[in-house]
PDB file of C-alpha atoms in Angstrom:
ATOM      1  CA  UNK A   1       0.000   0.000   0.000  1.00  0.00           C
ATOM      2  CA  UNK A   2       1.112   3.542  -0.854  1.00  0.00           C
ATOM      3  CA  UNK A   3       1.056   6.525   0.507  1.00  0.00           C
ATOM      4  CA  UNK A   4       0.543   8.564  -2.355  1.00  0.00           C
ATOM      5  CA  UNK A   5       0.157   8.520  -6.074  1.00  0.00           C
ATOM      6  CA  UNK A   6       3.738   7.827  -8.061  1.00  0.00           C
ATOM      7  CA  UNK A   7       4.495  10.785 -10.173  1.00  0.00           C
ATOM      8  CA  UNK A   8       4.858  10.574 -13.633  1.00  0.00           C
ATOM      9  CA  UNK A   9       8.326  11.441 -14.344  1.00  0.00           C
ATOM     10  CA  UNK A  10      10.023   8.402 -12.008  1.00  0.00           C
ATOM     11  CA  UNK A  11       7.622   6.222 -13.611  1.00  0.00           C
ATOM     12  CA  UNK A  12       8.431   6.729 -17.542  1.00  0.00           C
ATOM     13  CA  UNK A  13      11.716   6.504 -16.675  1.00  0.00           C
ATOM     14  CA  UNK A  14      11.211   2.933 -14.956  1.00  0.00           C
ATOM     15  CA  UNK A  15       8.833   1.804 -17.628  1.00  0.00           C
ATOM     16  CA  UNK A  16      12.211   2.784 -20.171  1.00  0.00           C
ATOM     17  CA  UNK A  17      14.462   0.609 -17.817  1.00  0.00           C
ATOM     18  CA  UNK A  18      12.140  -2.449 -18.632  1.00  0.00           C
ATOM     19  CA  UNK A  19      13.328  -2.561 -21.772  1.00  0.00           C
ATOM     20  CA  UNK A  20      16.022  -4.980 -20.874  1.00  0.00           C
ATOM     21  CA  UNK A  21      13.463  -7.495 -19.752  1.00  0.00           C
ATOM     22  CA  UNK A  22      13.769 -10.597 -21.902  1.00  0.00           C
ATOM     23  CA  UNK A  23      10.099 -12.285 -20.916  1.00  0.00           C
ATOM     24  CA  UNK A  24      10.503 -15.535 -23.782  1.00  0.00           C
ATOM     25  CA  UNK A  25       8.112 -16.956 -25.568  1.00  0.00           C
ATOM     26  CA  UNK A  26       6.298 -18.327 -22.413  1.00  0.00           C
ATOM     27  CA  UNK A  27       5.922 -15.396 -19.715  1.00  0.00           C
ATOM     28  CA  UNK A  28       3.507 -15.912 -16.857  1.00  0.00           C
ATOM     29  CA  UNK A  29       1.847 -13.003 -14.709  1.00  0.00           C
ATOM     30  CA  UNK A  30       2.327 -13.054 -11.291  1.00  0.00           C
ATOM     31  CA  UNK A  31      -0.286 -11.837  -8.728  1.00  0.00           C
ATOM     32  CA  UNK A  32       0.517  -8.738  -7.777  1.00  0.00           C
ATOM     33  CA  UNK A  33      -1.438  -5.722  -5.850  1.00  0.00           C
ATOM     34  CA  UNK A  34      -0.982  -2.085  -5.237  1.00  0.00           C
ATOM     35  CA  UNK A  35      -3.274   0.584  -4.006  1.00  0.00           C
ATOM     36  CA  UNK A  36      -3.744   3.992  -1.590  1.00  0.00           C
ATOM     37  CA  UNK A  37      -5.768   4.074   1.137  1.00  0.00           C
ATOM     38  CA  UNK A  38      -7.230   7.907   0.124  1.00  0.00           C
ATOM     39  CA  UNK A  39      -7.247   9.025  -3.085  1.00  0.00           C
ATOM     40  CA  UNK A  40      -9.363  12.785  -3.877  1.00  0.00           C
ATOM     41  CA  UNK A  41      -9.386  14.457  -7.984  1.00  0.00           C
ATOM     42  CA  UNK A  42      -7.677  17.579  -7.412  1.00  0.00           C
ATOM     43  CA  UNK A  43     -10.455  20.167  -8.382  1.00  0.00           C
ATOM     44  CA  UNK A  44      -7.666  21.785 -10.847  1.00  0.00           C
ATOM     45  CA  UNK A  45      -6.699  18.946 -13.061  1.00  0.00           C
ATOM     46  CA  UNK A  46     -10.441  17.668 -13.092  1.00  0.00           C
ATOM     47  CA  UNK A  47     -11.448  20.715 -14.850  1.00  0.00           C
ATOM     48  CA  UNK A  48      -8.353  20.585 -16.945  1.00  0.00           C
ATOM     49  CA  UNK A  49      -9.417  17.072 -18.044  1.00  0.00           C
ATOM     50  CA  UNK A  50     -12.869  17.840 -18.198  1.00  0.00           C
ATOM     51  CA  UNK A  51     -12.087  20.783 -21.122  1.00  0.00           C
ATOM     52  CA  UNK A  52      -9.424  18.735 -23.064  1.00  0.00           C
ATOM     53  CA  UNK A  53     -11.781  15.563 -23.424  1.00  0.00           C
ATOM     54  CA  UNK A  54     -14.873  17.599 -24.043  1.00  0.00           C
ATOM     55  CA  UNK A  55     -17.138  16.672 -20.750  1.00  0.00           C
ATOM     56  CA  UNK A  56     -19.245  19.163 -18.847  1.00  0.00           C
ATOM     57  CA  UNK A  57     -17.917  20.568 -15.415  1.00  0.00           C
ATOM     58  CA  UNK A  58     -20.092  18.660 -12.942  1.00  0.00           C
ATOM     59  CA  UNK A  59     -20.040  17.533  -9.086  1.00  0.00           C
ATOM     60  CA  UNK A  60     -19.230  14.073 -10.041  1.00  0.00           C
ATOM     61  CA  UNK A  61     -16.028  12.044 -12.035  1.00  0.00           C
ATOM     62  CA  UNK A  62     -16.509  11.356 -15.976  1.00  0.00           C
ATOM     63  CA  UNK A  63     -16.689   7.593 -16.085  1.00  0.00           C
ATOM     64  CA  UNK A  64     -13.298   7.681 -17.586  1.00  0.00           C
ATOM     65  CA  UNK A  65     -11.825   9.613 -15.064  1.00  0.00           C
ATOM     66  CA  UNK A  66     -10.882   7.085 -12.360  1.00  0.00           C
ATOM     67  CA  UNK A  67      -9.225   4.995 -14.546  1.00  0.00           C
ATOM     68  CA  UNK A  68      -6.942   7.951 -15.336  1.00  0.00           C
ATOM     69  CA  UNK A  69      -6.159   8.700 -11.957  1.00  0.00           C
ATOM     70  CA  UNK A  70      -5.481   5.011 -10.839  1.00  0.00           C
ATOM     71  CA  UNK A  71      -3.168   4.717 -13.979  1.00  0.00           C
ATOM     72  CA  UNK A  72       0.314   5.951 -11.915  1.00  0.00           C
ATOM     73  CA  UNK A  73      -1.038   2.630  -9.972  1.00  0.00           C
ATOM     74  CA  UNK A  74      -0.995   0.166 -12.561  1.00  0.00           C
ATOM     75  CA  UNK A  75       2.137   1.411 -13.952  1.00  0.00           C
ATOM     76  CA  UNK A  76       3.970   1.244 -10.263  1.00  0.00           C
ATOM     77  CA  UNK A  77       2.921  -2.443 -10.283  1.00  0.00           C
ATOM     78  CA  UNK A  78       4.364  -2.910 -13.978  1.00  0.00           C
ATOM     79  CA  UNK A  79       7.531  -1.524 -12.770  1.00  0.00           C
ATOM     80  CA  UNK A  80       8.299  -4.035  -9.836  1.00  0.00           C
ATOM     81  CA  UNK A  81      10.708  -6.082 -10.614  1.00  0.00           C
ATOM     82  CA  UNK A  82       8.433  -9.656 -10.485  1.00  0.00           C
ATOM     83  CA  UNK A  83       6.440  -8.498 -13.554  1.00  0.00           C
ATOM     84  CA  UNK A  84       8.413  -9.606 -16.738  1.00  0.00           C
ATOM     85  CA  UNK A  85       7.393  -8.081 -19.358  1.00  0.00           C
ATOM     86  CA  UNK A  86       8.779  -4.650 -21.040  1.00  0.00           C
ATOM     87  CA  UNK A  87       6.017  -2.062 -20.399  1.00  0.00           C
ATOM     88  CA  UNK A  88       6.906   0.570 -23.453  1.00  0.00           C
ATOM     89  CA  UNK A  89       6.077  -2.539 -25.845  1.00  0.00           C
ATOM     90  CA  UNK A  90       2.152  -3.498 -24.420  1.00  0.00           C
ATOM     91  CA  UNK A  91      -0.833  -2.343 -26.135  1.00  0.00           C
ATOM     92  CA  UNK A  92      -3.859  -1.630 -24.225  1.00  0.00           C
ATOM     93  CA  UNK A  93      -7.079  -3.769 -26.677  1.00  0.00           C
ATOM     94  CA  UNK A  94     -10.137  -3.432 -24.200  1.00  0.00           C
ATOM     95  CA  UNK A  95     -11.740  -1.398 -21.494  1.00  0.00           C
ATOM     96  CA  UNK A  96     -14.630  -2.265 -19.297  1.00  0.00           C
ATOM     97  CA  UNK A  97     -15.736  -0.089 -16.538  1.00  0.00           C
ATOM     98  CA  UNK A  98     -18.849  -0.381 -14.201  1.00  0.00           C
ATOM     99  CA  UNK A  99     -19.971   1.407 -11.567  1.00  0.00           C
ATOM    100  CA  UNK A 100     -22.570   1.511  -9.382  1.00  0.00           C
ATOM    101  CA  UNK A 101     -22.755   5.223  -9.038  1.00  0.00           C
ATOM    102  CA  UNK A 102     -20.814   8.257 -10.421  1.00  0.00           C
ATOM    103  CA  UNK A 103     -18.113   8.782  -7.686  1.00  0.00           C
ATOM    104  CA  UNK A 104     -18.471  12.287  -6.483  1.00  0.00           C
ATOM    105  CA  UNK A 105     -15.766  14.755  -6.558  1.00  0.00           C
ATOM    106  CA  UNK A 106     -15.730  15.583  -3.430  1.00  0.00           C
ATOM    107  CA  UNK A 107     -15.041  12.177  -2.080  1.00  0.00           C
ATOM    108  CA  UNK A 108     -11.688  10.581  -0.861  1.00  0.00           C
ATOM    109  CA  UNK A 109     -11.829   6.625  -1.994  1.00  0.00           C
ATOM    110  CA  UNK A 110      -9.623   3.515  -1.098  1.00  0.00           C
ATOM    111  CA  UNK A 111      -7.922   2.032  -4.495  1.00  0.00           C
ATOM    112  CA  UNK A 112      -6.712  -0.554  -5.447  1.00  0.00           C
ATOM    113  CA  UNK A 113      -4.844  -2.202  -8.595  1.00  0.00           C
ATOM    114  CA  UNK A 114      -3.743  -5.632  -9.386  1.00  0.00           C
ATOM    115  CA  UNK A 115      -3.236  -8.180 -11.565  1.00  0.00           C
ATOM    116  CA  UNK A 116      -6.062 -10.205 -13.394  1.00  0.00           C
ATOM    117  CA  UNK A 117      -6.591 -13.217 -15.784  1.00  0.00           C
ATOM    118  CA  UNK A 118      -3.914 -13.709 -18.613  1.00  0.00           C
ATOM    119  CA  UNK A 119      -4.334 -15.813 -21.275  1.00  0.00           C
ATOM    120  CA  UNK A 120      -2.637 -16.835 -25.051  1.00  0.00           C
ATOM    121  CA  UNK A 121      -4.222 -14.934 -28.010  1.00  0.00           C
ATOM    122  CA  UNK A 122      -3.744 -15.150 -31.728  1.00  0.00           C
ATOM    123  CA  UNK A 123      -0.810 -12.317 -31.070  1.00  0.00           C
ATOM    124  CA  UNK A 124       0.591 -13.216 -27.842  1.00  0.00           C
ATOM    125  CA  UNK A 125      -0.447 -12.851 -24.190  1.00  0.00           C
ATOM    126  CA  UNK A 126      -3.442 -11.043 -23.189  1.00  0.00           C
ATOM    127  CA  UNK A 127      -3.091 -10.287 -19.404  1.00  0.00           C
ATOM    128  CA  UNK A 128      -5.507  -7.979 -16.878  1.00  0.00           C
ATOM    129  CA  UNK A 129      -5.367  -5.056 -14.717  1.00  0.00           C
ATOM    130  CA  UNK A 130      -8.250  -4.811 -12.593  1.00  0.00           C
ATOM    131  CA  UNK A 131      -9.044  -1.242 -10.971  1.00  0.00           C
ATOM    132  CA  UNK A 132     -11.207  -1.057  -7.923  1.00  0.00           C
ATOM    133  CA  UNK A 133     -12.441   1.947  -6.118  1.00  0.00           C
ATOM    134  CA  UNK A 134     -13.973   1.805  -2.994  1.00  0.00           C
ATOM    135  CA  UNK A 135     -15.424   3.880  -0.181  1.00  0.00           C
ATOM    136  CA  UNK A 136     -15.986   2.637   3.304  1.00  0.00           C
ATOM    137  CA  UNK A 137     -15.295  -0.967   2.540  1.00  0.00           C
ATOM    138  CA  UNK A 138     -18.183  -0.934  -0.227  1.00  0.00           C
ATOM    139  CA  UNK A 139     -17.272  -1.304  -3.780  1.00  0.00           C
ATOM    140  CA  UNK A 140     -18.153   1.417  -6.293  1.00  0.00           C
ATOM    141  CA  UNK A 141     -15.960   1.516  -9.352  1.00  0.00           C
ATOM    142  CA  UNK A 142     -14.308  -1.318 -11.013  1.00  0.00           C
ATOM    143  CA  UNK A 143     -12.274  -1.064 -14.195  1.00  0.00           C
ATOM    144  CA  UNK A 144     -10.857  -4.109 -16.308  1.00  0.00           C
ATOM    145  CA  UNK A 145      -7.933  -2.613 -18.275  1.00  0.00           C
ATOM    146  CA  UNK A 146      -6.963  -5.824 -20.887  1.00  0.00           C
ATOM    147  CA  UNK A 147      -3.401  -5.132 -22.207  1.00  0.00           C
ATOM    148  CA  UNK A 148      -1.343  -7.040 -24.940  1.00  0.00           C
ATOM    149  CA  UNK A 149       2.346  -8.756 -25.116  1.00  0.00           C
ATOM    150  CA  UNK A 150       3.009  -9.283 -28.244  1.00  0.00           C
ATOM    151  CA  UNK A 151       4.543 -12.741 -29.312  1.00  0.00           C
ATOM    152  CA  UNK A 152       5.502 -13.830 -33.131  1.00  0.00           C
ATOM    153  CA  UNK A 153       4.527 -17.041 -33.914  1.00  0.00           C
ATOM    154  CA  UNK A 154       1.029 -19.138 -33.949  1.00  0.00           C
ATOM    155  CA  UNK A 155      -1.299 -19.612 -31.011  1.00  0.00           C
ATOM    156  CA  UNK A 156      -4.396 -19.844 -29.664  1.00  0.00           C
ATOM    157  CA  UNK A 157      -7.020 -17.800 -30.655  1.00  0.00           C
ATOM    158  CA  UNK A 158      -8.477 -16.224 -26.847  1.00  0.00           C
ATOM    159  CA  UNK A 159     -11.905 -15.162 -26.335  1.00  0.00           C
ATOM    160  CA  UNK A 160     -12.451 -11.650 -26.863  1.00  0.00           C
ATOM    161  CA  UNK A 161     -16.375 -10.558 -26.139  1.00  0.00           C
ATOM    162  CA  UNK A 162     -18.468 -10.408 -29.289  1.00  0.00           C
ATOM    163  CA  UNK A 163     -19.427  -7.173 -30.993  1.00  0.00           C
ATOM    164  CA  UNK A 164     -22.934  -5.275 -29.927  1.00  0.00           C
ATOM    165  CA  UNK A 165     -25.677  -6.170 -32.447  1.00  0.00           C
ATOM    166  CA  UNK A 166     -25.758  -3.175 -34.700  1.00  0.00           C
ATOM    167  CA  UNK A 167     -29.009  -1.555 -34.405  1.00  0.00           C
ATOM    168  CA  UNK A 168     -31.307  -0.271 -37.584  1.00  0.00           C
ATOM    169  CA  UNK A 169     -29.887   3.754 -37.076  1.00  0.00           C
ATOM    170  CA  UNK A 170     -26.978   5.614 -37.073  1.00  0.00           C
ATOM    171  CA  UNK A 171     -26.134   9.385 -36.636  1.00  0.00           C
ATOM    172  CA  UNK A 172     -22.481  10.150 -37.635  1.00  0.00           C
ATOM    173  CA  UNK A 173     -20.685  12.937 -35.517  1.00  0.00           C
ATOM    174  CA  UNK A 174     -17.326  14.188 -36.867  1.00  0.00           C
ATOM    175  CA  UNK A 175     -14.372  15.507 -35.289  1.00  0.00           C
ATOM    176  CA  UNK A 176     -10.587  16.871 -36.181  1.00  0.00           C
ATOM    177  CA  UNK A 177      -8.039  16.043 -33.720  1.00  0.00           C
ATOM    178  CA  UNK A 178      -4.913  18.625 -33.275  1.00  0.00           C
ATOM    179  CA  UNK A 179      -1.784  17.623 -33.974  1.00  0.00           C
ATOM    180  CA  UNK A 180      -0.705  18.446 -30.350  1.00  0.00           C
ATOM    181  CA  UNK A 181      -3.576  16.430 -28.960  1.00  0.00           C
ATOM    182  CA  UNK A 182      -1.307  14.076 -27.566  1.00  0.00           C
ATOM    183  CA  UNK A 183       0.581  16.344 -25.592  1.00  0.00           C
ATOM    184  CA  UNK A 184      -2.393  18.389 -24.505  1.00  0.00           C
ATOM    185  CA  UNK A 185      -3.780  14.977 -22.999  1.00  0.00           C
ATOM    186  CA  UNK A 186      -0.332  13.884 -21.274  1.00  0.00           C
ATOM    187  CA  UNK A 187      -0.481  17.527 -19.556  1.00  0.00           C
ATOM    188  CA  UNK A 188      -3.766  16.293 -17.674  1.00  0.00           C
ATOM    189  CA  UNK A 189      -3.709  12.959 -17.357  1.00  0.00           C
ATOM    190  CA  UNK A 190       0.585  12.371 -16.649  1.00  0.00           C
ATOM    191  CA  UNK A 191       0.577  10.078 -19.563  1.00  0.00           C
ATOM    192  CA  UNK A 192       4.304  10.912 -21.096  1.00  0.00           C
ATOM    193  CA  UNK A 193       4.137   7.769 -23.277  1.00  0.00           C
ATOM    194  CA  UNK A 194       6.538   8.987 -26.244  1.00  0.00           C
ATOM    195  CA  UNK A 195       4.366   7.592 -28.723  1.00  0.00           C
ATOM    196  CA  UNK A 196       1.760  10.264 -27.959  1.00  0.00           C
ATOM    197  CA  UNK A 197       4.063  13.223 -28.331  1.00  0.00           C
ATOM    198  CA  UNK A 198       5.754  13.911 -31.332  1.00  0.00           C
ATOM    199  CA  UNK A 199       6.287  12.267 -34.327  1.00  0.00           C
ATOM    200  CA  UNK A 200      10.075  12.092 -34.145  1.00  0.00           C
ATOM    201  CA  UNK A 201       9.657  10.475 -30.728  1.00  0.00           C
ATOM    202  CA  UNK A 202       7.216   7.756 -31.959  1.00  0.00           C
ATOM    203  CA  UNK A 203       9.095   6.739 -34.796  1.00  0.00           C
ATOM    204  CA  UNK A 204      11.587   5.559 -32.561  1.00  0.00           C
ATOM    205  CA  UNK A 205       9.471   2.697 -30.829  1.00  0.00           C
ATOM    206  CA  UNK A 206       8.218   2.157 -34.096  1.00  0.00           C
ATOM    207  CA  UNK A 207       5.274   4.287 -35.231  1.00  0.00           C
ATOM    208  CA  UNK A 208       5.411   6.321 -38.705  1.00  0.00           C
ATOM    209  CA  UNK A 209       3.301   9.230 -37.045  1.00  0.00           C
ATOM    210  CA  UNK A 210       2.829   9.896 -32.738  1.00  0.00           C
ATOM    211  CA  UNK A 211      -0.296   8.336 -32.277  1.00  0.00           C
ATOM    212  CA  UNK A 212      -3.469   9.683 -30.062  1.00  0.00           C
ATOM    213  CA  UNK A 213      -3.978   8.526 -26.255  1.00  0.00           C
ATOM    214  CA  UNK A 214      -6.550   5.371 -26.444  1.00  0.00           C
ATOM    215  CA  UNK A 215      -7.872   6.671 -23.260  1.00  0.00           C
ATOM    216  CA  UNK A 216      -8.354   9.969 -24.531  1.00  0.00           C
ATOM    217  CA  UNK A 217     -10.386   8.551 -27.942  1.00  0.00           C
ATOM    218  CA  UNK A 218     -12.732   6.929 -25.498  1.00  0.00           C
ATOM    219  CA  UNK A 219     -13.330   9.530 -23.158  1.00  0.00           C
ATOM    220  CA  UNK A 220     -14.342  12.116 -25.783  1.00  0.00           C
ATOM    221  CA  UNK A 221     -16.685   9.671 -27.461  1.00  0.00           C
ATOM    222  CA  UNK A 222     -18.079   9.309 -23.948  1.00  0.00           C
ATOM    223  CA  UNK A 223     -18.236  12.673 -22.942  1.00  0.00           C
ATOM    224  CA  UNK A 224     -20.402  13.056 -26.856  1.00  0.00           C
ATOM    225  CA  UNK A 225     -22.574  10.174 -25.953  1.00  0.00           C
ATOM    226  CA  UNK A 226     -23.683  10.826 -22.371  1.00  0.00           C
ATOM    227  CA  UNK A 227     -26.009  13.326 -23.288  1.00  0.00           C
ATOM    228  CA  UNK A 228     -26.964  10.815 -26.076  1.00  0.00           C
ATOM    229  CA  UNK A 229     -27.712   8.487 -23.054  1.00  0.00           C
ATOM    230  CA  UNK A 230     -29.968  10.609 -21.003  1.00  0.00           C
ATOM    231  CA  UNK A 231     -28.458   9.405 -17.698  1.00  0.00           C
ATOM    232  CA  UNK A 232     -25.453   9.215 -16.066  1.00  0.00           C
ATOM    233  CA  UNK A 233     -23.464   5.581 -17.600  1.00  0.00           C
ATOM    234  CA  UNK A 234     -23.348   3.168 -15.157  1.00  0.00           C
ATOM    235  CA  UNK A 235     -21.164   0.709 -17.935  1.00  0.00           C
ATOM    236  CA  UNK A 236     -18.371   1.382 -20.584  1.00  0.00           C
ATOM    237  CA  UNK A 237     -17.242  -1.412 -22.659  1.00  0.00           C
ATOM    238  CA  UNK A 238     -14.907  -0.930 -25.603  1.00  0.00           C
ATOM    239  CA  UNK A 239     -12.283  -2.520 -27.577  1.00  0.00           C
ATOM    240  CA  UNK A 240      -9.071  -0.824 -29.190  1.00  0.00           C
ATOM    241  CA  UNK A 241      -8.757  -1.408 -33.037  1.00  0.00           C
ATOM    242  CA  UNK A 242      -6.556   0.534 -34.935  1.00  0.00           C
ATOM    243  CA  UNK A 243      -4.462   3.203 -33.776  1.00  0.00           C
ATOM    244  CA  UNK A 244      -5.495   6.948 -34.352  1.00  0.00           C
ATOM    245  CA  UNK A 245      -2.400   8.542 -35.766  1.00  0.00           C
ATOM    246  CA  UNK A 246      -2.444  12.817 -35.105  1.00  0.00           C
ATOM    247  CA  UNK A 247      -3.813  14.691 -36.593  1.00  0.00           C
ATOM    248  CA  UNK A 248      -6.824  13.239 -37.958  1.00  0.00           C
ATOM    249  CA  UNK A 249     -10.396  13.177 -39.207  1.00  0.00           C
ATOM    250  CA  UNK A 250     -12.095  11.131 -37.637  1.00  0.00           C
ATOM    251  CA  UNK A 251     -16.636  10.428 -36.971  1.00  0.00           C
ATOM    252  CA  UNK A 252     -18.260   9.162 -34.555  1.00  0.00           C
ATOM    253  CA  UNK A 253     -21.341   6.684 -35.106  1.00  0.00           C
ATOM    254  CA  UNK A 254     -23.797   6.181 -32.672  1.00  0.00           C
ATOM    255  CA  UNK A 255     -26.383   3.913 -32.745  1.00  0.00           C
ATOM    256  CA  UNK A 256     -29.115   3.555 -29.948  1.00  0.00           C
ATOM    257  CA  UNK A 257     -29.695  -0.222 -28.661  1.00  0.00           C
ATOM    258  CA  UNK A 258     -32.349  -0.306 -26.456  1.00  0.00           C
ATOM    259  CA  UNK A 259     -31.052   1.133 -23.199  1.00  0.00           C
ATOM    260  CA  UNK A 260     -27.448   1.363 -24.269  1.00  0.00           C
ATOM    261  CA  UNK A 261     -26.016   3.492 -27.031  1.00  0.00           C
ATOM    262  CA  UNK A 262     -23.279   1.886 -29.548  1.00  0.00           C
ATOM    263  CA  UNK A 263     -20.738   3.984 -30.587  1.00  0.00           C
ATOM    264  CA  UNK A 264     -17.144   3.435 -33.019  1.00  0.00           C
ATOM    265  CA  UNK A 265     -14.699   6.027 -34.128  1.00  0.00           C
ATOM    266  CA  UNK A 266     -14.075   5.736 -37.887  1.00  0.00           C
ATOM    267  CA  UNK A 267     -11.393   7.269 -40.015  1.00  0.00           C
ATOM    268  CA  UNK A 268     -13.498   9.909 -41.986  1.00  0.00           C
ATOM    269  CA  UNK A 269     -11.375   9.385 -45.372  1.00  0.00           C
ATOM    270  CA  UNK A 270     -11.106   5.128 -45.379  1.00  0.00           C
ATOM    271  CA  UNK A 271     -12.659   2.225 -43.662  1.00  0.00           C
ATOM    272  CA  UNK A 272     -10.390   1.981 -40.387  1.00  0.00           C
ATOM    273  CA  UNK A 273     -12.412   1.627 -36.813  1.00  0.00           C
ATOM    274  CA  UNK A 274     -10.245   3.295 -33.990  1.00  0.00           C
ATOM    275  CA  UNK A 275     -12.116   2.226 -31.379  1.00  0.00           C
ATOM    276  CA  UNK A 276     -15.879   0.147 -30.900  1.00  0.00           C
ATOM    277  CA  UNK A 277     -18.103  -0.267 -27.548  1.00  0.00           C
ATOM    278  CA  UNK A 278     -20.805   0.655 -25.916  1.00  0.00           C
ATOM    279  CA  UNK A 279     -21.979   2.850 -23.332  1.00  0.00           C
ATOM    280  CA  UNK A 280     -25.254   2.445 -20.689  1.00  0.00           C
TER     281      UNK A 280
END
């Protein structure tokens, strides 16, 4: 247990030194936990997020937000030295966050981070991070990050949900991304990944262009939706296509599904999905 949040500087440079880890063809996650005992959104960098990923000031967190805020969490557990895998190389493929009601604001909560299911997939090892918030011993907030090691070679195919049926209409909202959007995003949420930054710095772990936030993709189509919704979400499921290099043109669809609303981010100028899920 902590005592406060890692800062984000310490922590990219610890993800860099994981490099050198050599995990094989057959890594295994271990259990491991982390968490603080009180953890309050500083009224400052809530309304900072709030403006950069589109969502109305209000008394309670976006559904996105805790997930943000838990994030220097996850990565300390990454970083200890009984996790094998590099962290710069993962890729973060699915989100699913529930909650039983928005988490005020005002509110100091108990969190907690740690390690989930793993399992073999058609392009290496799928593995878990499981975020819970909580608030005198009851649960409120749960987030399943599902992240990606990537391994050549044939395997197993694992069992990734099935899409939402698509319903019968669709309304098409379209956005242009900044080229600094990336950078804008780290500033409020302490995400430094270079990838995000510039494109000189992502074309050195392999991008051709730096790429947007995943996190940020789905918390502006969320913040678009929720009035779409007509209440406040209580679930946010997605999965993580294609990556959204900056800056871009980009729509969002929405299709209404009884009580939930679909949603995907599209490439406005060829067939590529970004992003997929749904929100209720």
């Amino acid at each position: 247990m902590l005592n406060e949040i890692p800062s984000a500087l310490p922590l990219l440079l610890k993800a860099a030194a994981t490099a050198q880890r050599k995990p094989g063809r057959e890594p295994a996650i271990p259990e491991l936990s982390t968490g603080i005992a009180s953890l309050r959104a500083d009224p400052k960098k809530l309304a900072a997020y709030c403006e950069v990923c589109g969502f109305e000031q209000a008394e309670t967190l976006p559904i996105t937000y805790p997930a943000v805020l838990a994030n220097p969490l996850a990565m300390h557990l990454m970083a200890q030295p009984q996790f094998p895998l590099p962290m710069l190389g993962i890729v973060h493929v699915r989100n699913f966050i529930e909650q039983k009601r928005p988490l005020r604001a005002d509110e100091a909560y108990a969190v907690s981070v740690r390690t989930g299911e793993s399992r073999r997939v058609k392009a290496g090892l799928e593995f878990e991070l499981v975020i819970e918030y909580s608030l005198e011993g009851e649960s409120l907030y749960r987030c399943v990050m599902t992240v990606l090691h990537r391994i050549a070679g044939p395997k197993q195919q694992g069992g990734a949900r099935p899409p939402a049926p698509a319903a019968q209409l669709a309304e098409y909202l379209t956005l242009d991304v900044p080229e600094n959007q990336g950078r804008r995003y780290a500033a409020v949420s302490g995400d430094y990944n270079p990838i995000h930054l510039y494109t000189p710095t992502a074309k050195l772990l392999g991008f051709k262009r730096h790429i947007a936030h995943g996190m940020w993709s789905l918390a502006r189509c969320a913040a678009l939706l929720q009035a779409e919704l007509g209440k406040a979400p209580t679930v946010l499921d997605v999965s993580f296509k294609q990556p959204l290099f900056l800056p871009a043109k980009v729509a969002v669809k929405v299709q209404k599904n009884g009580d939930a609303v679909d949603f995907a981010l599209l490439a406005r100028s060829s067939d590529k999905v970004h992003l997929s899920g749904s929100l209720r």
